[in-house]
CSV table of C-alpha atoms in Angstrom, one decimal:
chain,number,residue,atom,x,y,z
A,1,MET,CA,-136.8,-5.1,38.6
A,2,ASN,CA,-140.1,-5.4,36.7
A,3,LEU,CA,-143.1,-6.0,38.9
A,4,GLU,CA,-145.7,-5.2,36.2
A,5,ALA,CA,-145.5,-8.0,33.7
A,6,GLY,CA,-145.7,-11.7,33.9
A,7,PRO,CA,-148.7,-14.1,34.5
A,8,GLU,CA,-146.7,-16.1,37.1
A,9,LEU,CA,-146.1,-13.0,39.3
A,10,GLU,CA,-149.7,-12.0,39.0
A,11,ALA,CA,-150.8,-15.5,40.0
A,12,PHE,CA,-148.5,-15.3,43.0
A,13,ARG,CA,-150.0,-11.9,43.9
A,14,ARG,CA,-153.5,-13.4,43.8
A,15,GLU,CA,-152.4,-16.3,46.0
A,16,VAL,CA,-150.9,-14.0,48.5
A,17,ALA,CA,-153.9,-11.7,48.5
A,18,ALA,CA,-156.3,-14.6,49.0
A,19,PHE,CA,-154.4,-15.9,52.0
A,20,LEU,CA,-154.0,-12.5,53.6
A,21,ASP,CA,-157.7,-11.8,53.2
A,22,THR,CA,-158.8,-14.9,55.0
A,23,ALA,CA,-156.1,-16.1,57.4
A,24,PRO,CA,-155.8,-13.3,60.0
A,25,THR,CA,-158.3,-13.3,62.9
A,26,ASP,CA,-160.3,-10.2,63.8
A,27,ALA,CA,-158.0,-9.7,66.8
A,28,ILE,CA,-154.9,-9.8,64.5
A,29,ARG,CA,-156.5,-7.3,62.1
A,30,GLU,CA,-157.4,-4.9,64.9
A,31,ALA,CA,-153.8,-5.2,66.3
A,32,GLY,CA,-152.5,-4.3,62.8
A,33,ARG,CA,-154.7,-1.2,62.7
A,34,LYS,CA,-153.6,-0.1,66.2
A,35,THR,CA,-149.8,-0.8,65.7
A,36,THR,CA,-147.9,2.4,66.3
A,37,SER,CA,-144.3,1.2,66.1
A,38,VAL,CA,-142.1,-1.5,64.5
A,39,PHE,CA,-143.3,-3.7,67.3
A,40,ALA,CA,-146.9,-4.7,67.1
A,41,PRO,CA,-149.0,-5.8,70.1
A,42,PHE,CA,-147.1,-8.9,71.4
A,43,ASP,CA,-149.8,-11.5,71.7
A,44,GLU,CA,-151.4,-10.8,68.3
A,45,ALA,CA,-148.1,-10.4,66.5
A,46,MET,CA,-146.9,-13.8,67.8
A,47,ALA,CA,-150.3,-15.4,67.0
A,48,TRP,CA,-150.0,-14.1,63.4
A,49,HIS,CA,-146.3,-15.3,63.3
A,50,ARG,CA,-147.5,-18.8,64.1
A,51,ILE,CA,-150.2,-18.7,61.4
A,52,LEU,CA,-147.6,-17.6,58.8
A,53,TYR,CA,-145.3,-20.4,60.0
A,54,LYS,CA,-147.9,-23.0,59.4
A,55,LYS,CA,-148.3,-21.7,55.9
A,56,GLY,CA,-144.5,-21.7,55.4
A,57,TRP,CA,-144.3,-17.9,55.0
A,58,ALA,CA,-142.8,-16.7,58.3
A,59,ALA,CA,-139.3,-16.1,57.0
A,60,PRO,CA,-139.3,-15.2,53.3
A,61,ASP,CA,-135.7,-13.9,53.5
A,62,TRP,CA,-134.2,-17.1,55.1
A,63,PRO,CA,-132.5,-19.8,53.1
A,64,VAL,CA,-134.8,-22.6,52.1
A,65,GLU,CA,-132.7,-25.2,54.1
A,66,HIS,CA,-133.6,-23.3,57.3
A,67,GLY,CA,-137.3,-22.7,56.5
A,68,GLY,CA,-137.3,-19.9,54.0
A,69,THR,CA,-139.8,-19.7,51.1
A,70,GLY,CA,-137.4,-19.7,48.2
A,71,TRP,CA,-139.3,-16.8,46.7
A,72,THR,CA,-137.7,-14.5,44.1
A,73,ALA,CA,-136.9,-10.9,44.9
A,74,GLU,CA,-140.0,-9.9,42.9
A,75,GLN,CA,-142.2,-12.3,44.9
A,76,ARG,CA,-140.8,-11.0,48.3
A,77,PHE,CA,-141.6,-7.5,47.2
A,78,VAL,CA,-145.1,-8.4,46.1
A,79,PHE,CA,-145.7,-10.2,49.4
A,80,ALA,CA,-144.6,-7.0,51.4
A,81,GLU,CA,-146.9,-4.8,49.2
A,82,GLU,CA,-150.0,-7.0,49.8
A,83,TYR,CA,-149.1,-7.4,53.5
A,84,CYS,CA,-149.0,-3.6,54.1
A,85,ARG,CA,-152.1,-2.9,52.1
A,86,ARG,CA,-154.1,-4.8,54.6
A,87,ASP,CA,-152.7,-3.1,57.7
A,88,LEU,CA,-151.5,-6.4,59.2
A,89,PRO,CA,-149.3,-6.3,62.2
A,90,PRO,CA,-145.5,-6.5,61.5
A,91,LEU,CA,-143.8,-9.6,62.8
A,92,LEU,CA,-141.5,-8.8,65.7
A,93,PRO,CA,-138.1,-8.3,64.2
A,94,ASN,CA,-135.6,-9.3,66.9
A,95,SER,CA,-136.0,-13.0,66.3
A,96,LEU,CA,-136.8,-13.4,62.6
A,97,LYS,CA,-134.8,-10.4,61.2
A,98,MET,CA,-131.9,-10.2,63.6
A,99,ILE,CA,-130.7,-13.2,65.7
A,100,GLY,CA,-132.1,-15.8,63.3
A,101,PRO,CA,-130.1,-14.5,60.3
A,102,LEU,CA,-127.0,-14.0,62.5
A,103,LEU,CA,-127.1,-17.6,63.7
A,104,ILE,CA,-127.5,-18.9,60.1
A,105,ASP,CA,-124.4,-17.0,59.2
A,106,LEU,CA,-122.2,-17.3,62.3
A,107,GLY,CA,-123.7,-19.8,64.8
A,108,THR,CA,-122.4,-23.3,65.5
A,109,GLU,CA,-124.3,-26.2,64.1
A,110,GLU,CA,-125.4,-27.0,67.7
A,111,GLN,CA,-126.7,-23.4,68.1
A,112,LYS,CA,-128.6,-23.6,64.8
A,113,ARG,CA,-130.2,-26.9,65.8
A,114,ARG,CA,-131.1,-25.6,69.2
A,115,HIS,CA,-132.4,-22.1,68.4
A,116,LEU,CA,-133.5,-21.7,64.7
A,117,PRO,CA,-136.6,-24.0,64.9
A,118,GLY,CA,-138.1,-22.0,67.9
A,119,ILE,CA,-137.3,-18.7,66.2
A,120,LEU,CA,-139.0,-19.8,62.9
A,121,SER,CA,-142.1,-21.3,64.6
A,122,GLY,CA,-142.7,-18.4,67.0
A,123,GLU,CA,-142.2,-20.6,70.0
A,124,ASP,CA,-139.4,-18.4,71.2
A,125,TYR,CA,-139.0,-14.7,71.2
A,126,TRP,CA,-135.6,-13.0,71.7
A,127,THR,CA,-135.0,-9.6,73.2
A,128,GLN,CA,-131.8,-7.7,72.5
A,129,GLY,CA,-129.5,-6.7,75.4
A,130,TYR,CA,-127.2,-4.1,74.1
A,131,SER,CA,-127.6,-0.6,75.5
A,132,GLU,CA,-126.7,0.4,79.0
A,133,PRO,CA,-127.3,3.6,81.1
A,134,GLY,CA,-123.7,4.7,80.2
A,135,ALA,CA,-123.4,3.0,76.8
A,136,GLY,CA,-126.0,3.9,74.1
A,137,SER,CA,-124.6,5.4,70.9
A,138,ASP,CA,-121.1,4.7,72.3
A,139,LEU,CA,-122.0,1.0,72.7
A,140,ALA,CA,-118.4,-0.1,73.0
A,141,SER,CA,-118.3,1.6,76.4
A,142,LEU,CA,-120.6,-1.1,77.9
A,143,ASN,CA,-119.7,-2.3,81.4
A,144,CYS,CA,-122.0,-5.3,82.0
A,145,THR,CA,-119.4,-7.9,82.8
A,146,ALA,CA,-119.2,-11.7,82.2
A,147,VAL,CA,-116.5,-13.5,84.2
A,148,PRO,CA,-115.7,-17.1,83.2
A,149,ASP,CA,-116.3,-19.6,86.0
A,150,GLY,CA,-116.0,-23.3,85.0
A,151,ASP,CA,-118.4,-23.9,82.1
A,152,ASP,CA,-120.4,-20.7,82.9
A,153,TYR,CA,-120.1,-17.0,82.7
A,154,VAL,CA,-121.2,-15.0,85.8
A,155,ILE,CA,-122.9,-11.8,84.6
A,156,ASN,CA,-123.2,-8.5,86.6
A,157,GLY,CA,-124.5,-5.2,85.5
A,158,SER,CA,-127.6,-3.9,83.7
A,159,LYS,CA,-129.1,-3.2,80.3
A,160,ILE,CA,-131.7,-0.6,79.2
A,161,TRP,CA,-134.1,0.0,76.3
A,162,THR,CA,-134.3,-3.8,76.1
A,163,THR,CA,-137.4,-4.1,73.8
A,164,LEU,CA,-140.2,-6.4,75.1
A,165,ALA,CA,-137.8,-8.1,77.6
A,166,HIS,CA,-140.8,-8.6,79.8
A,167,ARG,CA,-142.5,-10.7,77.1
A,168,ALA,CA,-139.4,-12.6,75.8
A,169,ASN,CA,-138.1,-16.0,76.8
A,170,ARG,CA,-134.7,-15.6,75.2
A,171,MET,CA,-132.0,-12.9,75.1
A,172,PHE,CA,-129.0,-12.1,73.0
A,173,MET,CA,-126.6,-9.7,74.6
A,174,LEU,CA,-123.2,-8.1,74.6
A,175,VAL,CA,-121.0,-8.3,77.7
A,176,ARG,CA,-117.5,-7.2,78.7
A,177,THR,CA,-115.1,-10.1,79.2
A,178,SER,CA,-111.9,-8.1,79.2
A,179,SER,CA,-110.8,-4.5,80.0
A,180,SER,CA,-107.5,-4.7,78.2
A,181,GLY,CA,-106.7,-2.9,75.0
A,182,LYS,CA,-109.3,-1.0,72.9
A,183,LYS,CA,-112.8,-1.0,74.4
A,184,GLN,CA,-114.1,-2.9,71.3
A,185,HIS,CA,-111.7,-5.7,72.0
A,186,GLY,CA,-113.1,-7.0,75.3
A,187,ILE,CA,-116.7,-7.6,74.2
A,188,THR,CA,-118.4,-11.0,73.9
A,189,PHE,CA,-121.7,-12.0,72.3
A,190,LEU,CA,-123.9,-14.3,74.4
A,191,LEU,CA,-127.1,-16.2,73.9
A,192,LEU,CA,-129.3,-16.6,77.0
A,193,ASP,CA,-131.7,-19.5,76.5
A,194,ARG,CA,-134.0,-18.1,79.3
A,195,VAL,CA,-134.7,-14.7,80.9
A,196,ASP,CA,-135.6,-16.0,84.3
A,197,TYR,CA,-132.1,-17.0,85.5
A,198,PRO,CA,-131.7,-16.5,89.3
A,199,GLY,CA,-130.4,-13.0,89.8
A,200,MET,CA,-132.1,-11.5,86.8
A,201,GLU,CA,-134.7,-8.7,87.2
A,202,ILE,CA,-136.8,-7.1,84.4
A,203,ARG,CA,-138.5,-3.7,84.9
A,204,PRO,CA,-140.8,-2.4,82.1
A,205,ILE,CA,-140.5,1.3,81.1
A,206,VAL,CA,-143.7,3.1,80.0
A,207,GLY,CA,-142.8,5.3,77.0
A,208,LEU,CA,-144.2,8.6,75.8
A,209,ASP,CA,-146.9,6.8,73.8
A,210,GLY,CA,-148.2,5.2,77.1
A,211,PHE,CA,-147.0,1.7,76.4
A,212,PRO,CA,-144.3,-0.4,78.1
A,213,GLU,CA,-142.4,-1.4,75.0
A,214,GLN,CA,-138.9,-1.0,76.6
A,215,CYS,CA,-137.4,-2.5,79.7
A,216,GLU,CA,-134.5,-2.3,82.1
A,217,VAL,CA,-132.7,-5.6,82.9
A,218,PHE,CA,-130.5,-6.2,85.9
A,219,PHE,CA,-128.0,-9.0,86.5
A,220,ASP,CA,-126.7,-10.0,89.9
A,221,ASP,CA,-124.3,-12.9,89.7
A,222,VAL,CA,-126.3,-14.5,86.9
A,223,ARG,CA,-124.7,-17.8,85.7
A,224,VAL,CA,-125.2,-18.6,82.0
A,225,PRO,CA,-123.5,-21.4,80.0
A,226,GLN,CA,-120.5,-20.5,77.9
A,227,SER,CA,-122.0,-22.7,75.2
A,228,GLY,CA,-124.2,-19.7,74.4
A,229,ARG,CA,-121.2,-17.7,73.1
A,230,VAL,CA,-121.4,-16.7,69.4
A,231,GLY,CA,-117.9,-16.4,68.0
A,232,ALA,CA,-114.7,-16.2,70.2
A,233,GLU,CA,-114.5,-14.7,73.6
A,234,ASN,CA,-113.6,-10.9,73.4
A,235,GLU,CA,-114.5,-10.9,69.7
A,236,GLY,CA,-118.2,-10.1,70.1
A,237,TRP,CA,-117.9,-6.6,68.5
A,238,ALA,CA,-117.4,-8.2,65.1
A,239,VAL,CA,-120.4,-10.4,65.7
A,240,ALA,CA,-122.5,-7.4,66.7
A,241,LYS,CA,-121.4,-5.4,63.6
A,242,HIS,CA,-122.5,-8.4,61.5
A,243,LEU,CA,-125.9,-8.4,63.1
A,244,LEU,CA,-126.3,-4.7,62.5
A,245,ARG,CA,-126.3,-5.4,58.8
A,246,TYR,CA,-129.7,-7.0,59.4
A,247,GLU,CA,-130.9,-4.6,62.0
A,248,ARG,CA,-130.2,-1.5,59.9
A,249,GLY,CA,-130.5,-2.7,56.3
A,250,GLY,CA,-132.3,-6.0,56.3
A,251,SER,CA,-135.9,-5.1,55.6
A,252,MET,CA,-137.8,-3.4,52.8
A,253,GLN,CA,-139.1,-0.1,54.1
A,254,SER,CA,-141.1,1.4,51.2
A,255,PRO,CA,-144.3,-0.8,51.7
A,256,TRP,CA,-144.6,0.4,55.3
A,257,LEU,CA,-143.9,4.0,54.2
A,258,HIS,CA,-146.6,3.8,51.6
A,259,ARG,CA,-149.0,2.6,54.3
A,260,TYR,CA,-148.4,5.9,56.2
A,261,VAL,CA,-149.0,7.9,53.0
A,262,ARG,CA,-152.3,6.1,52.4
A,263,MET,CA,-153.4,6.6,56.0
A,264,ILE,CA,-152.7,10.4,55.7
A,265,ARG,CA,-154.4,10.7,52.4
A,266,GLU,CA,-157.5,8.9,53.5
A,267,ALA,CA,-157.7,11.0,56.7
A,268,ALA,CA,-157.2,14.3,55.0
A,269,ALA,CA,-160.0,13.5,52.6
A,270,ALA,CA,-162.4,13.3,55.5
A,271,ARG,CA,-161.3,16.5,57.3
A,272,THR,CA,-161.9,20.1,56.7
A,273,SER,CA,-159.1,22.6,56.0
A,274,PRO,CA,-158.9,25.7,58.3
A,275,PHE,CA,-159.6,27.7,55.1
A,276,GLY,CA,-162.7,25.6,54.2
A,277,GLY,CA,-163.1,22.6,51.9
A,278,PRO,CA,-161.5,19.2,52.3
A,279,LEU,CA,-158.0,19.2,53.8
A,280,ALA,CA,-156.9,17.0,50.9
A,281,ASP,CA,-157.5,19.9,48.6
A,282,ASP,CA,-155.5,22.4,50.6
A,283,PRO,CA,-152.4,23.5,48.5
A,284,VAL,CA,-150.0,23.6,51.5
A,285,PHE,CA,-151.1,20.1,52.5
A,286,GLN,CA,-150.8,18.8,48.9
A,287,ARG,CA,-147.3,20.3,48.7
A,288,ASP,CA,-146.1,18.7,51.9
A,289,LEU,CA,-147.6,15.3,51.2
A,290,GLY,CA,-146.4,15.4,47.6
A,291,GLU,CA,-142.8,16.0,48.7
A,292,LEU,CA,-143.0,13.0,51.1
A,293,GLU,CA,-144.6,10.8,48.4
A,294,ALA,CA,-141.7,11.5,46.1
A,295,GLU,CA,-139.2,10.5,48.8
A,296,VAL,CA,-141.1,7.3,49.5
A,297,ALA,CA,-140.9,6.5,45.8
A,298,SER,CA,-137.1,7.0,45.9
A,299,VAL,CA,-136.9,4.6,48.9
A,300,GLU,CA,-139.0,2.1,46.9
A,301,HIS,CA,-136.5,2.3,44.1
A,302,LEU,CA,-133.7,1.7,46.7
A,303,ASP,CA,-135.5,-1.3,48.1
A,304,LYS,CA,-135.9,-2.8,44.7
A,305,LEU,CA,-132.2,-2.3,43.9
A,306,ALA,CA,-131.2,-3.9,47.2
A,307,ILE,CA,-133.3,-7.1,46.9
A,308,SER,CA,-132.7,-7.6,43.2
A,309,GLY,CA,-128.9,-8.3,43.5
A,310,HIS,CA,-127.6,-4.7,42.7
A,311,PRO,CA,-124.1,-4.2,44.2
A,312,ILE,CA,-125.5,-1.5,46.5
A,313,ARG,CA,-126.8,-4.2,48.7
A,314,ASP,CA,-123.2,-5.3,49.6
A,315,ASP,CA,-121.9,-1.8,49.9
A,316,PRO,CA,-120.5,-1.2,53.5
A,317,ALA,CA,-122.4,2.1,53.7
A,318,PHE,CA,-125.8,0.7,52.7
A,319,PRO,CA,-127.1,-0.4,56.1
A,320,SER,CA,-126.3,3.0,57.6
A,321,LEU,CA,-127.8,4.8,54.5
A,322,ASN,CA,-130.9,2.6,54.6
A,323,LYS,CA,-131.4,3.2,58.3
A,324,THR,CA,-130.9,7.0,58.2
A,325,ILE,CA,-133.2,7.6,55.2
A,326,GLY,CA,-136.0,5.3,56.5
A,327,SER,CA,-136.0,6.6,60.0
A,328,GLU,CA,-136.0,10.3,59.1
A,329,LEU,CA,-138.7,9.8,56.5
A,330,THR,CA,-140.8,7.9,59.0
A,331,GLN,CA,-140.5,10.8,61.4
A,332,ARG,CA,-141.6,13.3,58.8
A,333,LEU,CA,-144.6,11.2,57.8
A,334,THR,CA,-145.7,10.7,61.4
A,335,SER,CA,-145.3,14.4,62.0
A,336,LEU,CA,-147.7,15.0,59.1
A,337,MET,CA,-150.1,12.4,60.6
A,338,ALA,CA,-150.1,14.4,63.9
A,339,ARG,CA,-150.8,17.6,62.0
A,340,VAL,CA,-153.7,16.0,60.2
A,341,SER,CA,-155.1,14.6,63.4
A,342,GLY,CA,-154.7,17.8,65.4
A,343,LEU,CA,-156.3,18.3,68.7
A,344,GLU,CA,-158.4,15.2,68.4
A,345,GLY,CA,-155.3,13.0,68.4
A,346,LEU,CA,-153.7,14.9,71.3
A,347,ALA,CA,-156.8,14.5,73.4
A,348,LEU,CA,-156.9,10.8,72.9
A,349,GLN,CA,-153.2,10.4,73.7
A,350,LEU,CA,-153.6,12.4,76.9
A,351,GLY,CA,-156.5,10.2,77.9
A,352,ALA,CA,-154.5,7.0,77.3
A,353,LEU,CA,-151.5,8.4,79.4
A,354,GLU,CA,-153.8,9.3,82.3
A,355,VAL,CA,-154.8,5.7,82.8
A,356,GLY,CA,-151.3,4.4,82.4
A,357,GLY,CA,-151.3,3.2,78.9
A,358,GLY,CA,-153.0,0.2,77.2
A,359,ALA,CA,-156.4,1.8,77.2
A,360,ASP,CA,-158.6,1.7,74.1
A,361,PRO,CA,-160.2,5.2,74.0
A,362,LEU,CA,-163.1,5.8,71.7
A,363,GLY,CA,-162.5,7.8,68.6
A,364,ASP,CA,-161.6,7.8,64.9
A,365,GLY,CA,-159.1,5.1,64.0
A,366,PHE,CA,-156.7,7.5,62.5
A,367,ASP,CA,-156.8,9.8,65.6
A,368,LEU,CA,-156.3,6.8,67.8
A,369,VAL,CA,-152.9,6.0,66.3
A,370,ALA,CA,-151.6,9.3,64.9
A,371,MET,CA,-150.1,10.8,68.1
A,372,PRO,CA,-148.7,7.4,69.4
A,373,TYR,CA,-147.1,6.9,66.0
A,374,TYR,CA,-145.6,10.4,66.2
A,375,LEU,CA,-144.2,9.9,69.7
A,376,ASN,CA,-142.9,6.4,69.1
A,377,SER,CA,-141.1,7.5,65.9
A,378,ARG,CA,-139.0,10.0,67.7
A,379,ALA,CA,-136.8,7.0,68.7
A,380,THR,CA,-136.2,5.8,65.1
A,381,SER,CA,-133.3,8.2,64.6
A,382,ILE,CA,-131.7,6.9,67.9
A,383,TYR,CA,-132.1,3.2,68.1
A,384,ALA,CA,-129.8,0.8,66.1
A,385,GLY,CA,-127.2,3.6,66.3
A,386,THR,CA,-128.1,7.3,66.2
A,387,ASN,CA,-128.3,8.9,62.8
A,388,GLU,CA,-125.3,11.1,63.7
A,389,VAL,CA,-123.3,8.0,64.1
A,390,GLN,CA,-124.7,6.6,60.8
A,391,ARG,CA,-123.6,9.7,58.9
A,392,ASP,CA,-120.2,9.3,60.3
A,393,LEU,CA,-120.0,5.7,59.2
A,394,ILE,CA,-121.2,6.6,55.7
A,395,ALA,CA,-118.5,9.3,55.5
A,396,ARG,CA,-115.8,7.0,56.6
A,397,SER,CA,-116.9,4.4,54.1
A,398,LEU,CA,-116.7,6.9,51.3
A,399,THR,CA,-113.4,8.4,52.3
A,400,ASN,CA,-111.8,4.9,52.6
A,401,ARG,CA,-112.4,4.0,49.0
């Protein structure tokens, strides 16, 4: 895929740059600079989502008939590059990158009409109800039950690590509708068109980085319509696996990884090495950053292959490969960020935790985000299926050929 030549592509790049330079508000730009996970500050991320929706650019990967842009693979990559160069907040992925594409593929026509417009516009935000206290990596062991009763299901049980459930107004979830046969065979995929049904309780969890990104959700005889089921009853495991294609392998990672490299390089140029002189000139630092830059370049090549129609995109192992490589490289980059920040970043993080999170301590912008980035990224090799599980899936895919 050639991104260097062509006046049309360069004209498109200029159009994207001009819009991204002028459309975001100051609050949105500040939120982008302070984002320390794949989930940006909620209010600013959704405000930015709505601005992009009005422009027609909220869902570049969606089909045109459902609100997509119709851009080429090269244009989508250019958009991602320009987006990340400006430190803009990422759009929250659960709606646009996960449940939206799933409904386009597997939803009924009624479900598409009912839910896709709100996902695209940013009117609705969906949280993901998968993990449970006893069912994380072994998700098929889930025990949150849904019993048919007339036109409804009655749900009892709990979910955990339910991202931004306290800010969402919709939920997609997995429930157990049968205990017969293999544990994967009794699971159903449900859409909840509200998260304030009688009997539901949401409790935020404050993470290591000091912010309540995750939640627990409890269900006590919660009645939801059966019309929210995606696919057949007891066949939700296949629906969930389809969604994981988007959760694990549906996004370009290299523009965001390049952003980490740029932040590290700029911070190192302004800091002094323990041995004197700029940290950026320290040979050990140069070696460590150089190794990571080379790996980011390889991920960029993988991204370009995937979005340009290469067969690797449809390989069963690709989502697991993409998730494993991206998450572990993110962890290594954020570890280097924490090293560059040093005690300054640690002091700011401890101050934020002391006041319960959400504080805006004074300090260098890099130091403000380095330690939260590091702490939050510890979860990247766990969520969406642990990397141990991903390696097992890759091995099985290769041995079955």
